[in-house]
Amino acid sequence: LFFVIEGSMGIEFKDRTVSLNRGDMFVVKKLEMHKPFALKECKVLIFEPRGVINTGEEKTHLTSEKNLWI
């Protein structure tokens, strides 16, 4: 779940791009590949299930090994 607190962002999917602005919320379907992005700095609250890796199935230098779960 993505909730935009400030600014705007987009989420790219294989077949579409979703645009989100302040106050918008969007739920990504389970296992649906997506790529969030922002042209300028924005503040977003993200909820995801425990065990989700921040870079999906691909391990790169951006993969976080130390996730904080609240």
mmCIF file with all atom_site columns, N, CA and C in Angstrom:
data_model
loop_
_atom_site.group_PDB
_atom_site.id
_atom_site.type_symbol
_atom_site.label_atom_id
_atom_site.label_alt_id
_atom_site.label_comp_id
_atom_site.label_asym_id
_atom_site.label_entity_id
_atom_site.label_seq_id
_atom_site.pdbx_PDB_ins_code
_atom_site.Cartn_x
_atom_site.Cartn_y
_atom_site.Cartn_z
_atom_site.occupancy
_atom_site.B_iso_or_equiv
_atom_site.pdbx_formal_charge
_atom_site.auth_seq_id
_atom_site.auth_comp_id
_atom_site.auth_asym_id
_atom_site.auth_atom_id
_atom_site.pdbx_PDB_model_num
ATOM 1   N N  . LEU A 1 1  ? 0.834  -1.163  0.000   1.00 0.00 ? 1  LEU A N  1
ATOM 2   C CA . LEU A 1 1  ? 0.000  0.000   0.000   1.00 0.00 ? 1  LEU A CA 1
ATOM 3   C C  . LEU A 1 1  ? 0.888  1.237   0.000   1.00 0.00 ? 1  LEU A C  1
ATOM 4   N N  . PHE A 1 2  ? 0.617  2.167   -0.880  1.00 0.00 ? 2  PHE A N  1
ATOM 5   C CA . PHE A 1 2  ? 1.327  3.440   -0.955  1.00 0.00 ? 2  PHE A CA 1
ATOM 6   C C  . PHE A 1 2  ? 0.359  4.550   -0.573  1.00 0.00 ? 2  PHE A C  1
ATOM 7   N N  . PHE A 1 3  ? 0.746  5.404   0.359   1.00 0.00 ? 3  PHE A N  1
ATOM 8   C CA . PHE A 1 3  ? -0.053 6.570   0.739   1.00 0.00 ? 3  PHE A CA 1
ATOM 9   C C  . PHE A 1 3  ? 0.844  7.801   0.616   1.00 0.00 ? 3  PHE A C  1
ATOM 10  N N  . VAL A 1 4  ? 0.473  8.734   -0.260  1.00 0.00 ? 4  VAL A N  1
ATOM 11  C CA . VAL A 1 4  ? 1.292  9.922   -0.508  1.00 0.00 ? 4  VAL A CA 1
ATOM 12  C C  . VAL A 1 4  ? 0.966  10.995  0.529   1.00 0.00 ? 4  VAL A C  1
ATOM 13  N N  . ILE A 1 5  ? 1.957  11.346  1.328   1.00 0.00 ? 5  ILE A N  1
ATOM 14  C CA . ILE A 1 5  ? 1.797  12.364  2.365   1.00 0.00 ? 5  ILE A CA 1
ATOM 15  C C  . ILE A 1 5  ? 2.043  13.762  1.794   1.00 0.00 ? 5  ILE A C  1
ATOM 16  N N  . GLU A 1 6  ? 3.050  13.871  0.924   1.00 0.00 ? 6  GLU A N  1
ATOM 17  C CA . GLU A 1 6  ? 3.420  15.170  0.358   1.00 0.00 ? 6  GLU A CA 1
ATOM 18  C C  . GLU A 1 6  ? 4.035  14.951  -1.017  1.00 0.00 ? 6  GLU A C  1
ATOM 19  N N  . GLY A 1 7  ? 3.690  15.799  -1.980  1.00 0.00 ? 7  GLY A N  1
ATOM 20  C CA . GLY A 1 7  ? 4.260  15.696  -3.316  1.00 0.00 ? 7  GLY A CA 1
ATOM 21  C C  . GLY A 1 7  ? 3.461  14.774  -4.215  1.00 0.00 ? 7  GLY A C  1
ATOM 22  N N  . SER A 1 8  ? 4.140  14.223  -5.204  1.00 0.00 ? 8  SER A N  1
ATOM 23  C CA . SER A 1 8  ? 3.490  13.301  -6.133  1.00 0.00 ? 8  SER A CA 1
ATOM 24  C C  . SER A 1 8  ? 4.484  12.235  -6.585  1.00 0.00 ? 8  SER A C  1
ATOM 25  N N  . MET A 1 9  ? 3.949  11.128  -7.069  1.00 0.00 ? 9  MET A N  1
ATOM 26  C CA . MET A 1 9  ? 4.773  10.008  -7.497  1.00 0.00 ? 9  MET A CA 1
ATOM 27  C C  . MET A 1 9  ? 3.999  9.191   -8.518  1.00 0.00 ? 9  MET A C  1
ATOM 28  N N  . GLY A 1 10 ? 4.677  8.238   -9.106  1.00 0.00 ? 10 GLY A N  1
ATOM 29  C CA . GLY A 1 10 ? 4.028  7.323   -10.022 1.00 0.00 ? 10 GLY A CA 1
ATOM 30  C C  . GLY A 1 10 ? 4.451  5.908   -9.701  1.00 0.00 ? 10 GLY A C  1
ATOM 31  N N  . ILE A 1 11 ? 3.667  4.957   -10.208 1.00 0.00 ? 11 ILE A N  1
ATOM 32  C CA . ILE A 1 11 ? 4.013  3.543   -10.087 1.00 0.00 ? 11 ILE A CA 1
ATOM 33  C C  . ILE A 1 11 ? 3.869  2.941   -11.476 1.00 0.00 ? 11 ILE A C  1
ATOM 34  N N  . GLU A 1 12 ? 4.974  2.426   -11.999 1.00 0.00 ? 12 GLU A N  1
ATOM 35  C CA . GLU A 1 12 ? 4.958  1.804   -13.322 1.00 0.00 ? 12 GLU A CA 1
ATOM 36  C C  . GLU A 1 12 ? 4.643  0.315   -13.198 1.00 0.00 ? 12 GLU A C  1
ATOM 37  N N  . PHE A 1 13 ? 3.760  -0.145  -14.066 1.00 0.00 ? 13 PHE A N  1
ATOM 38  C CA . PHE A 1 13 ? 3.433  -1.557  -14.200 1.00 0.00 ? 13 PHE A CA 1
ATOM 39  C C  . PHE A 1 13 ? 3.756  -1.956  -15.631 1.00 0.00 ? 13 PHE A C  1
ATOM 40  N N  . LYS A 1 14 ? 3.659  -3.233  -15.951 1.00 0.00 ? 14 LYS A N  1
ATOM 41  C CA . LYS A 1 14 ? 3.961  -3.687  -17.308 1.00 0.00 ? 14 LYS A CA 1
ATOM 42  C C  . LYS A 1 14 ? 3.064  -3.020  -18.348 1.00 0.00 ? 14 LYS A C  1
ATOM 43  N N  . ASP A 1 15 ? 1.809  -2.782  -17.991 1.00 0.00 ? 15 ASP A N  1
ATOM 44  C CA . ASP A 1 15 ? 0.832  -2.294  -18.966 1.00 0.00 ? 15 ASP A CA 1
ATOM 45  C C  . ASP A 1 15 ? 0.268  -0.909  -18.688 1.00 0.00 ? 15 ASP A C  1
ATOM 46  N N  . ARG A 1 16 ? 0.732  -0.255  -17.617 1.00 0.00 ? 16 ARG A N  1
ATOM 47  C CA . ARG A 1 16 ? 0.165  1.057   -17.271 1.00 0.00 ? 16 ARG A CA 1
ATOM 48  C C  . ARG A 1 16 ? 1.059  1.771   -16.256 1.00 0.00 ? 16 ARG A C  1
ATOM 49  N N  . THR A 1 17 ? 0.770  3.057   -16.072 1.00 0.00 ? 17 THR A N  1
ATOM 50  C CA . THR A 1 17 ? 1.424  3.851   -15.031 1.00 0.00 ? 17 THR A CA 1
ATOM 51  C C  . THR A 1 17 ? 0.334  4.536   -14.218 1.00 0.00 ? 17 THR A C  1
ATOM 52  N N  . VAL A 1 18 ? 0.434  4.445   -12.906 1.00 0.00 ? 18 VAL A N  1
ATOM 53  C CA . VAL A 1 18 ? -0.528 5.069   -12.006 1.00 0.00 ? 18 VAL A CA 1
ATOM 54  C C  . VAL A 1 18 ? 0.125  6.313   -11.417 1.00 0.00 ? 18 VAL A C  1
ATOM 55  N N  . SER A 1 19 ? -0.579 7.449   -11.461 1.00 0.00 ? 19 SER A N  1
ATOM 56  C CA . SER A 1 19 ? -0.080 8.702   -10.880 1.00 0.00 ? 19 SER A CA 1
ATOM 57  C C  . SER A 1 19 ? -0.782 8.948   -9.555  1.00 0.00 ? 19 SER A C  1
ATOM 58  N N  . LEU A 1 20 ? -0.003 9.319   -8.547  1.00 0.00 ? 20 LEU A N  1
ATOM 59  C CA . LEU A 1 20 ? -0.546 9.575   -7.214  1.00 0.00 ? 20 LEU A CA 1
ATOM 60  C C  . LEU A 1 20 ? -0.108 10.947  -6.734  1.00 0.00 ? 20 LEU A C  1
ATOM 61  N N  . ASN A 1 21 ? -1.016 11.647  -6.066  1.00 0.00 ? 21 ASN A N  1
ATOM 62  C CA . ASN A 1 21 ? -0.741 12.963  -5.495  1.00 0.00 ? 21 ASN A CA 1
ATOM 63  C C  . ASN A 1 21 ? -1.048 12.945  -4.006  1.00 0.00 ? 21 ASN A C  1
ATOM 64  N N  . ARG A 1 22 ? -0.752 14.039  -3.341  1.00 0.00 ? 22 ARG A N  1
ATOM 65  C CA . ARG A 1 22 ? -0.970 14.161  -1.898  1.00 0.00 ? 22 ARG A CA 1
ATOM 66  C C  . ARG A 1 22 ? -2.374 13.670  -1.526  1.00 0.00 ? 22 ARG A C  1
ATOM 67  N N  . GLY A 1 23 ? -2.423 12.774  -0.545  1.00 0.00 ? 23 GLY A N  1
ATOM 68  C CA . GLY A 1 23 ? -3.693 12.247  -0.064  1.00 0.00 ? 23 GLY A CA 1
ATOM 69  C C  . GLY A 1 23 ? -4.168 11.009  -0.803  1.00 0.00 ? 23 GLY A C  1
ATOM 70  N N  . ASP A 1 24 ? -3.518 10.663  -1.917  1.00 0.00 ? 24 ASP A N  1
ATOM 71  C CA . ASP A 1 24 ? -3.911 9.467   -2.676  1.00 0.00 ? 24 ASP A CA 1
ATOM 72  C C  . ASP A 1 24 ? -3.315 8.211   -2.046  1.00 0.00 ? 24 ASP A C  1
ATOM 73  N N  . MET A 1 25 ? -4.053 7.115   -2.206  1.00 0.00 ? 25 MET A N  1
ATOM 74  C CA . MET A 1 25 ? -3.613 5.825   -1.697  1.00 0.00 ? 25 MET A CA 1
ATOM 75  C C  . MET A 1 25 ? -3.807 4.799   -2.808  1.00 0.00 ? 25 MET A C  1
ATOM 76  N N  . PHE A 1 26 ? -2.869 3.847   -2.902  1.00 0.00 ? 26 PHE A N  1
ATOM 77  C CA . PHE A 1 26 ? -2.973 2.823   -3.933  1.00 0.00 ? 26 PHE A CA 1
ATOM 78  C C  . PHE A 1 26 ? -2.462 1.503   -3.389  1.00 0.00 ? 26 PHE A C  1
ATOM 79  N N  . VAL A 1 27 ? -3.204 0.430   -3.648  1.00 0.00 ? 27 VAL A N  1
ATOM 80  C CA . VAL A 1 27 ? -2.807 -0.903  -3.225  1.00 0.00 ? 27 VAL A CA 1
ATOM 81  C C  . VAL A 1 27 ? -2.344 -1.686  -4.451  1.00 0.00 ? 27 VAL A C  1
ATOM 82  N N  . VAL A 1 28 ? -1.136 -2.209  -4.391  1.00 0.00 ? 28 VAL A N  1
ATOM 83  C CA . VAL A 1 28 ? -0.593 -3.044  -5.463  1.00 0.00 ? 28 VAL A CA 1
ATOM 84  C C  . VAL A 1 28 ? -1.002 -4.486  -5.175  1.00 0.00 ? 28 VAL A C  1
ATOM 85  N N  . LYS A 1 29 ? -1.511 -5.178  -6.202  1.00 0.00 ? 29 LYS A N  1
ATOM 86  C CA . LYS A 1 29 ? -1.928 -6.566  -6.031  1.00 0.00 ? 29 LYS A CA 1
ATOM 87  C C  . LYS A 1 29 ? -0.731 -7.449  -5.668  1.00 0.00 ? 29 LYS A C  1
ATOM 88  N N  . LYS A 1 30 ? -0.984 -8.465  -4.893  1.00 0.00 ? 30 LYS A N  1
ATOM 89  C CA . LYS A 1 30 ? 0.051  -9.409  -4.470  1.00 0.00 ? 30 LYS A CA 1
ATOM 90  C C  . LYS A 1 30 ? 0.746  -9.998  -5.700  1.00 0.00 ? 30 LYS A C  1
ATOM 91  N N  . LEU A 1 31 ? 2.066  -9.999  -5.673  1.00 0.00 ? 31 LEU A N  1
ATOM 92  C CA . LEU A 1 31 ? 2.942  -10.545 -6.720  1.00 0.00 ? 31 LEU A CA 1
ATOM 93  C C  . LEU A 1 31 ? 2.948  -9.746  -8.020  1.00 0.00 ? 31 LEU A C  1
ATOM 94  N N  . GLU A 1 32 ? 2.289  -8.579  -8.070  1.00 0.00 ? 32 GLU A N  1
ATOM 95  C CA . GLU A 1 32 ? 2.309  -7.762  -9.282  1.00 0.00 ? 32 GLU A CA 1
ATOM 96  C C  . GLU A 1 32 ? 3.607  -6.946  -9.327  1.00 0.00 ? 32 GLU A C  1
ATOM 97  N N  . MET A 1 33 ? 4.383  -7.112  -10.398 1.00 0.00 ? 33 MET A N  1
ATOM 98  C CA . MET A 1 33 ? 5.640  -6.378  -10.530 1.00 0.00 ? 33 MET A CA 1
ATOM 99  C C  . MET A 1 33 ? 5.329  -4.893  -10.731 1.00 0.00 ? 33 MET A C  1
ATOM 100 N N  . HIS A 1 34 ? 6.062  -4.040  -10.003 1.00 0.00 ? 34 HIS A N  1
ATOM 101 C CA . HIS A 1 34 ? 5.825  -2.599  -10.083 1.00 0.00 ? 34 HIS A CA 1
ATOM 102 C C  . HIS A 1 34 ? 7.116  -1.854  -9.763  1.00 0.00 ? 34 HIS A C  1
ATOM 103 N N  . LYS A 1 35 ? 7.171  -0.609  -10.232 1.00 0.00 ? 35 LYS A N  1
ATOM 104 C CA . LYS A 1 35 ? 8.345  0.226   -9.977  1.00 0.00 ? 35 LYS A CA 1
ATOM 105 C C  . LYS A 1 35 ? 7.870  1.632   -9.599  1.00 0.00 ? 35 LYS A C  1
ATOM 106 N N  . PRO A 1 36 ? 7.930  1.979   -8.304  1.00 0.00 ? 36 PRO A N  1
ATOM 107 C CA . PRO A 1 36 ? 7.561  3.326   -7.888  1.00 0.00 ? 36 PRO A CA 1
ATOM 108 C C  . PRO A 1 36 ? 8.658  4.323   -8.258  1.00 0.00 ? 36 PRO A C  1
ATOM 109 N N  . PHE A 1 37 ? 8.256  5.565   -8.565  1.00 0.00 ? 37 PHE A N  1
ATOM 110 C CA . PHE A 1 37 ? 9.218  6.601   -8.912  1.00 0.00 ? 37 PHE A CA 1
ATOM 111 C C  . PHE A 1 37 ? 8.637  7.971   -8.593  1.00 0.00 ? 37 PHE A C  1
ATOM 112 N N  . ALA A 1 38 ? 9.522  8.952   -8.496  1.00 0.00 ? 38 ALA A N  1
ATOM 113 C CA . ALA A 1 38 ? 9.106  10.346  -8.294  1.00 0.00 ? 38 ALA A CA 1
ATOM 114 C C  . ALA A 1 38 ? 10.086 11.244  -9.041  1.00 0.00 ? 38 ALA A C  1
ATOM 115 N N  . LEU A 1 39 ? 9.566  12.263  -9.702  1.00 0.00 ? 39 LEU A N  1
ATOM 116 C CA . LEU A 1 39 ? 10.412 13.210  -10.419 1.00 0.00 ? 39 LEU A CA 1
ATOM 117 C C  . LEU A 1 39 ? 11.050 14.214  -9.462  1.00 0.00 ? 39 LEU A C  1
ATOM 118 N N  . LYS A 1 40 ? 10.362 14.484  -8.348  1.00 0.00 ? 40 LYS A N  1
ATOM 119 C CA . LYS A 1 40 ? 10.871 15.356  -7.291  1.00 0.00 ? 40 LYS A CA 1
ATOM 120 C C  . LYS A 1 40 ? 10.692 14.625  -5.971  1.00 0.00 ? 40 LYS A C  1
ATOM 121 N N  . GLU A 1 41 ? 11.350 15.130  -4.943  1.00 0.00 ? 41 GLU A N  1
ATOM 122 C CA . GLU A 1 41 ? 11.220 14.519  -3.627  1.00 0.00 ? 41 GLU A CA 1
ATOM 123 C C  . GLU A 1 41 ? 9.756  14.508  -3.188  1.00 0.00 ? 41 GLU A C  1
ATOM 124 N N  . CYS A 1 42 ? 9.324  13.380  -2.637  1.00 0.00 ? 42 CYS A N  1
ATOM 125 C CA . CYS A 1 42 ? 7.977  13.285  -2.085  1.00 0.00 ? 42 CYS A CA 1
ATOM 126 C C  . CYS A 1 42 ? 8.044  12.434  -0.822  1.00 0.00 ? 42 CYS A C  1
ATOM 127 N N  . LYS A 1 43 ? 7.003  12.527  -0.021  1.00 0.00 ? 43 LYS A N  1
ATOM 128 C CA . LYS A 1 43 ? 6.929  11.741  1.211   1.00 0.00 ? 43 LYS A CA 1
ATOM 129 C C  . LYS A 1 43 ? 5.810  10.728  1.054   1.00 0.00 ? 43 LYS A C  1
ATOM 130 N N  . VAL A 1 44 ? 6.167  9.457   1.276   1.00 0.00 ? 44 VAL A N  1
ATOM 131 C CA . VAL A 1 44 ? 5.227  8.362   1.062   1.00 0.00 ? 44 VAL A CA 1
ATOM 132 C C  . VAL A 1 44 ? 5.288  7.404   2.244   1.00 0.00 ? 44 VAL A C  1
ATOM 133 N N  . LEU A 1 45 ? 4.125  6.974   2.698   1.00 0.00 ? 45 LEU A N  1
ATOM 134 C CA . LEU A 1 45 ? 4.046  5.948   3.723   1.00 0.00 ? 45 LEU A CA 1
ATOM 135 C C  . LEU A 1 45 ? 3.752  4.633   3.001   1.00 0.00 ? 45 LEU A C  1
ATOM 136 N N  . ILE A 1 46 ? 4.587  3.624   3.226   1.00 0.00 ? 46 ILE A N  1
ATOM 137 C CA . ILE A 1 46 ? 4.445  2.346   2.532   1.00 0.00 ? 46 ILE A CA 1
ATOM 138 C C  . ILE A 1 46 ? 4.204  1.238   3.562   1.00 0.00 ? 46 ILE A C  1
ATOM 139 N N  . PHE A 1 47 ? 3.169  0.438   3.314   1.00 0.00 ? 47 PHE A N  1
ATOM 140 C CA . PHE A 1 47 ? 2.892  -0.736  4.120   1.00 0.00 ? 47 PHE A CA 1
ATOM 141 C C  . PHE A 1 47 ? 3.096  -1.954  3.244   1.00 0.00 ? 47 PHE A C  1
ATOM 142 N N  . GLU A 1 48 ? 3.816  -2.945  3.758   1.00 0.00 ? 48 GLU A N  1
ATOM 143 C CA . GLU A 1 48 ? 3.967  -4.200  3.025   1.00 0.00 ? 48 GLU A CA 1
ATOM 144 C C  . GLU A 1 48 ? 4.110  -5.338  4.027   1.00 0.00 ? 48 GLU A C  1
ATOM 145 N N  . PRO A 1 49 ? 3.761  -6.552  3.601   1.00 0.00 ? 49 PRO A N  1
ATOM 146 C CA . PRO A 1 49 ? 3.837  -7.693  4.514   1.00 0.00 ? 49 PRO A CA 1
ATOM 147 C C  . PRO A 1 49 ? 5.275  -7.986  4.946   1.00 0.00 ? 49 PRO A C  1
ATOM 148 N N  . ARG A 1 50 ? 5.418  -8.554  6.135   1.00 0.00 ? 50 ARG A N  1
ATOM 149 C CA . ARG A 1 50 ? 6.726  -8.972  6.631   1.00 0.00 ? 50 ARG A CA 1
ATOM 150 C C  . ARG A 1 50 ? 7.352  -9.926  5.618   1.00 0.00 ? 50 ARG A C  1
ATOM 151 N N  . GLY A 1 51 ? 8.650  -9.770  5.387   1.00 0.00 ? 51 GLY A N  1
ATOM 152 C CA . GLY A 1 51 ? 9.366  -10.667 4.499   1.00 0.00 ? 51 GLY A CA 1
ATOM 153 C C  . GLY A 1 51 ? 9.490  -10.182 3.069   1.00 0.00 ? 51 GLY A C  1
ATOM 154 N N  . VAL A 1 52 ? 8.820  -9.072  2.730   1.00 0.00 ? 52 VAL A N  1
ATOM 155 C CA . VAL A 1 52 ? 8.932  -8.534  1.372   1.00 0.00 ? 52 VAL A CA 1
ATOM 156 C C  . VAL A 1 52 ? 10.303 -7.883  1.224   1.00 0.00 ? 52 VAL A C  1
ATOM 157 N N  . ILE A 1 53 ? 11.035 -8.249  0.180   1.00 0.00 ? 53 ILE A N  1
ATOM 158 C CA . ILE A 1 53 ? 12.356 -7.679  -0.072  1.00 0.00 ? 53 ILE A CA 1
ATOM 159 C C  . ILE A 1 53 ? 12.177 -6.413  -0.897  1.00 0.00 ? 53 ILE A C  1
ATOM 160 N N  . ASN A 1 54 ? 12.865 -5.342  -0.521  1.00 0.00 ? 54 ASN A N  1
ATOM 161 C CA . ASN A 1 54 ? 12.653 -4.031  -1.155  1.00 0.00 ? 54 ASN A CA 1
ATOM 162 C C  . ASN A 1 54 ? 12.973 -3.985  -2.643  1.00 0.00 ? 54 ASN A C  1
ATOM 163 N N  . THR A 1 55 ? 13.739 -4.931  -3.165  1.00 0.00 ? 55 THR A N  1
ATOM 164 C CA . THR A 1 55 ? 14.051 -4.945  -4.601  1.00 0.00 ? 55 THR A CA 1
ATOM 165 C C  . THR A 1 55 ? 13.416 -6.146  -5.301  1.00 0.00 ? 55 THR A C  1
ATOM 166 N N  . GLY A 1 56 ? 12.401 -6.750  -4.668  1.00 0.00 ? 56 GLY A N  1
ATOM 167 C CA . GLY A 1 56 ? 11.732 -7.898  -5.283  1.00 0.00 ? 56 GLY A CA 1
ATOM 168 C C  . GLY A 1 56 ? 12.647 -9.106  -5.344  1.00 0.00 ? 56 GLY A C  1
ATOM 169 N N  . GLU A 1 57 ? 12.541 -9.848  -6.431  1.00 0.00 ? 57 GLU A N  1
ATOM 170 C CA . GLU A 1 57 ? 13.349 -11.065 -6.572  1.00 0.00 ? 57 GLU A CA 1
ATOM 171 C C  . GLU A 1 57 ? 14.791 -10.768 -6.978  1.00 0.00 ? 57 GLU A C  1
ATOM 172 N N  . GLU A 1 58 ? 15.052 -9.550  -7.459  1.00 0.00 ? 58 GLU A N  1
ATOM 173 C CA . GLU A 1 58 ? 16.386 -9.190  -7.940  1.00 0.00 ? 58 GLU A CA 1
ATOM 174 C C  . GLU A 1 58 ? 17.236 -8.643  -6.802  1.00 0.00 ? 58 GLU A C  1
ATOM 175 N N  . LYS A 1 59 ? 18.404 -9.213  -6.601  1.00 0.00 ? 59 LYS A N  1
ATOM 176 C CA . LYS A 1 59 ? 19.323 -8.712  -5.572  1.00 0.00 ? 59 LYS A CA 1
ATOM 177 C C  . LYS A 1 59 ? 20.365 -7.819  -6.233  1.00 0.00 ? 59 LYS A C  1
ATOM 178 N N  . THR A 1 60 ? 20.421 -6.556  -5.780  1.00 0.00 ? 60 THR A N  1
ATOM 179 C CA . THR A 1 60 ? 21.374 -5.581  -6.302  1.00 0.00 ? 60 THR A CA 1
ATOM 180 C C  . THR A 1 60 ? 22.013 -4.849  -5.127  1.00 0.00 ? 60 THR A C  1
ATOM 181 N N  . HIS A 1 61 ? 22.810 -3.838  -5.430  1.00 0.00 ? 61 HIS A N  1
ATOM 182 C CA . HIS A 1 61 ? 23.420 -3.028  -4.367  1.00 0.00 ? 61 HIS A CA 1
ATOM 183 C C  . HIS A 1 61 ? 22.351 -2.231  -3.595  1.00 0.00 ? 61 HIS A C  1
ATOM 184 N N  . LEU A 1 62 ? 21.131 -2.132  -4.134  1.00 0.00 ? 62 LEU A N  1
ATOM 185 C CA . LEU A 1 62 ? 20.046 -1.415  -3.463  1.00 0.00 ? 62 LEU A CA 1
ATOM 186 C C  . LEU A 1 62 ? 19.237 -2.301  -2.519  1.00 0.00 ? 62 LEU A C  1
ATOM 187 N N  . THR A 1 63 ? 19.486 -3.604  -2.544  1.00 0.00 ? 63 THR A N  1
ATOM 188 C CA . THR A 1 63 ? 18.751 -4.536  -1.686  1.00 0.00 ? 63 THR A CA 1
ATOM 189 C C  . THR A 1 63 ? 19.129 -4.289  -0.231  1.00 0.00 ? 63 THR A C  1
ATOM 190 N N  . SER A 1 64 ? 18.119 -4.077  0.600   1.00 0.00 ? 64 SER A N  1
ATOM 191 C CA . SER A 1 64 ? 18.346 -3.816  2.022   1.00 0.00 ? 64 SER A CA 1
ATOM 192 C C  . SER A 1 64 ? 18.360 -5.130  2.791   1.00 0.00 ? 64 SER A C  1
ATOM 193 N N  . GLU A 1 65 ? 19.435 -5.384  3.490   1.00 0.00 ? 65 GLU A N  1
ATOM 194 C CA . GLU A 1 65 ? 19.548 -6.587  4.295   1.00 0.00 ? 65 GLU A CA 1
ATOM 195 C C  . GLU A 1 65 ? 18.985 -6.379  5.702   1.00 0.00 ? 65 GLU A C  1
ATOM 196 N N  . LYS A 1 66 ? 18.868 -5.104  6.119   1.00 0.00 ? 66 LYS A N  1
ATOM 197 C CA . LYS A 1 66 ? 18.419 -4.791  7.479   1.00 0.00 ? 66 LYS A CA 1
ATOM 198 C C  . LYS A 1 66 ? 17.113 -3.997  7.428   1.00 0.00 ? 66 LYS A C  1
ATOM 199 N N  . ASN A 1 67 ? 16.008 -4.688  7.237   1.00 0.00 ? 67 ASN A N  1
ATOM 200 C CA . ASN A 1 67 ? 14.712 -4.029  7.198   1.00 0.00 ? 67 ASN A CA 1
ATOM 201 C C  . ASN A 1 67 ? 14.211 -3.776  8.609   1.00 0.00 ? 67 ASN A C  1
ATOM 202 N N  . LEU A 1 68 ? 13.516 -2.670  8.813   1.00 0.00 ? 68 LEU A N  1
ATOM 203 C CA . LEU A 1 68 ? 12.928 -2.329  10.095  1.00 0.00 ? 68 LEU A CA 1
ATOM 204 C C  . LEU A 1 68 ? 11.449 -2.665  10.031  1.00 0.00 ? 68 LEU A C  1
ATOM 205 N N  . TRP A 1 69 ? 11.011 -3.580  10.877  1.00 0.00 ? 69 TRP A N  1
ATOM 206 C CA . TRP A 1 69 ? 9.605  -3.967  10.909  1.00 0.00 ? 69 TRP A CA 1
ATOM 207 C C  . TRP A 1 69 ? 9.016  -3.510  12.225  1.00 0.00 ? 69 TRP A C  1
ATOM 208 N N  . ILE A 1 70 ? 7.908  -2.809  12.126  1.00 0.00 ? 70 ILE A N  1
ATOM 209 C CA . ILE A 1 70 ? 7.256  -2.251  13.320  1.00 0.00 ? 70 ILE A CA 1
ATOM 210 C C  . ILE A 1 70 ? 6.004  -3.064  13.638  1.00 0.00 ? 70 ILE A C  1
#
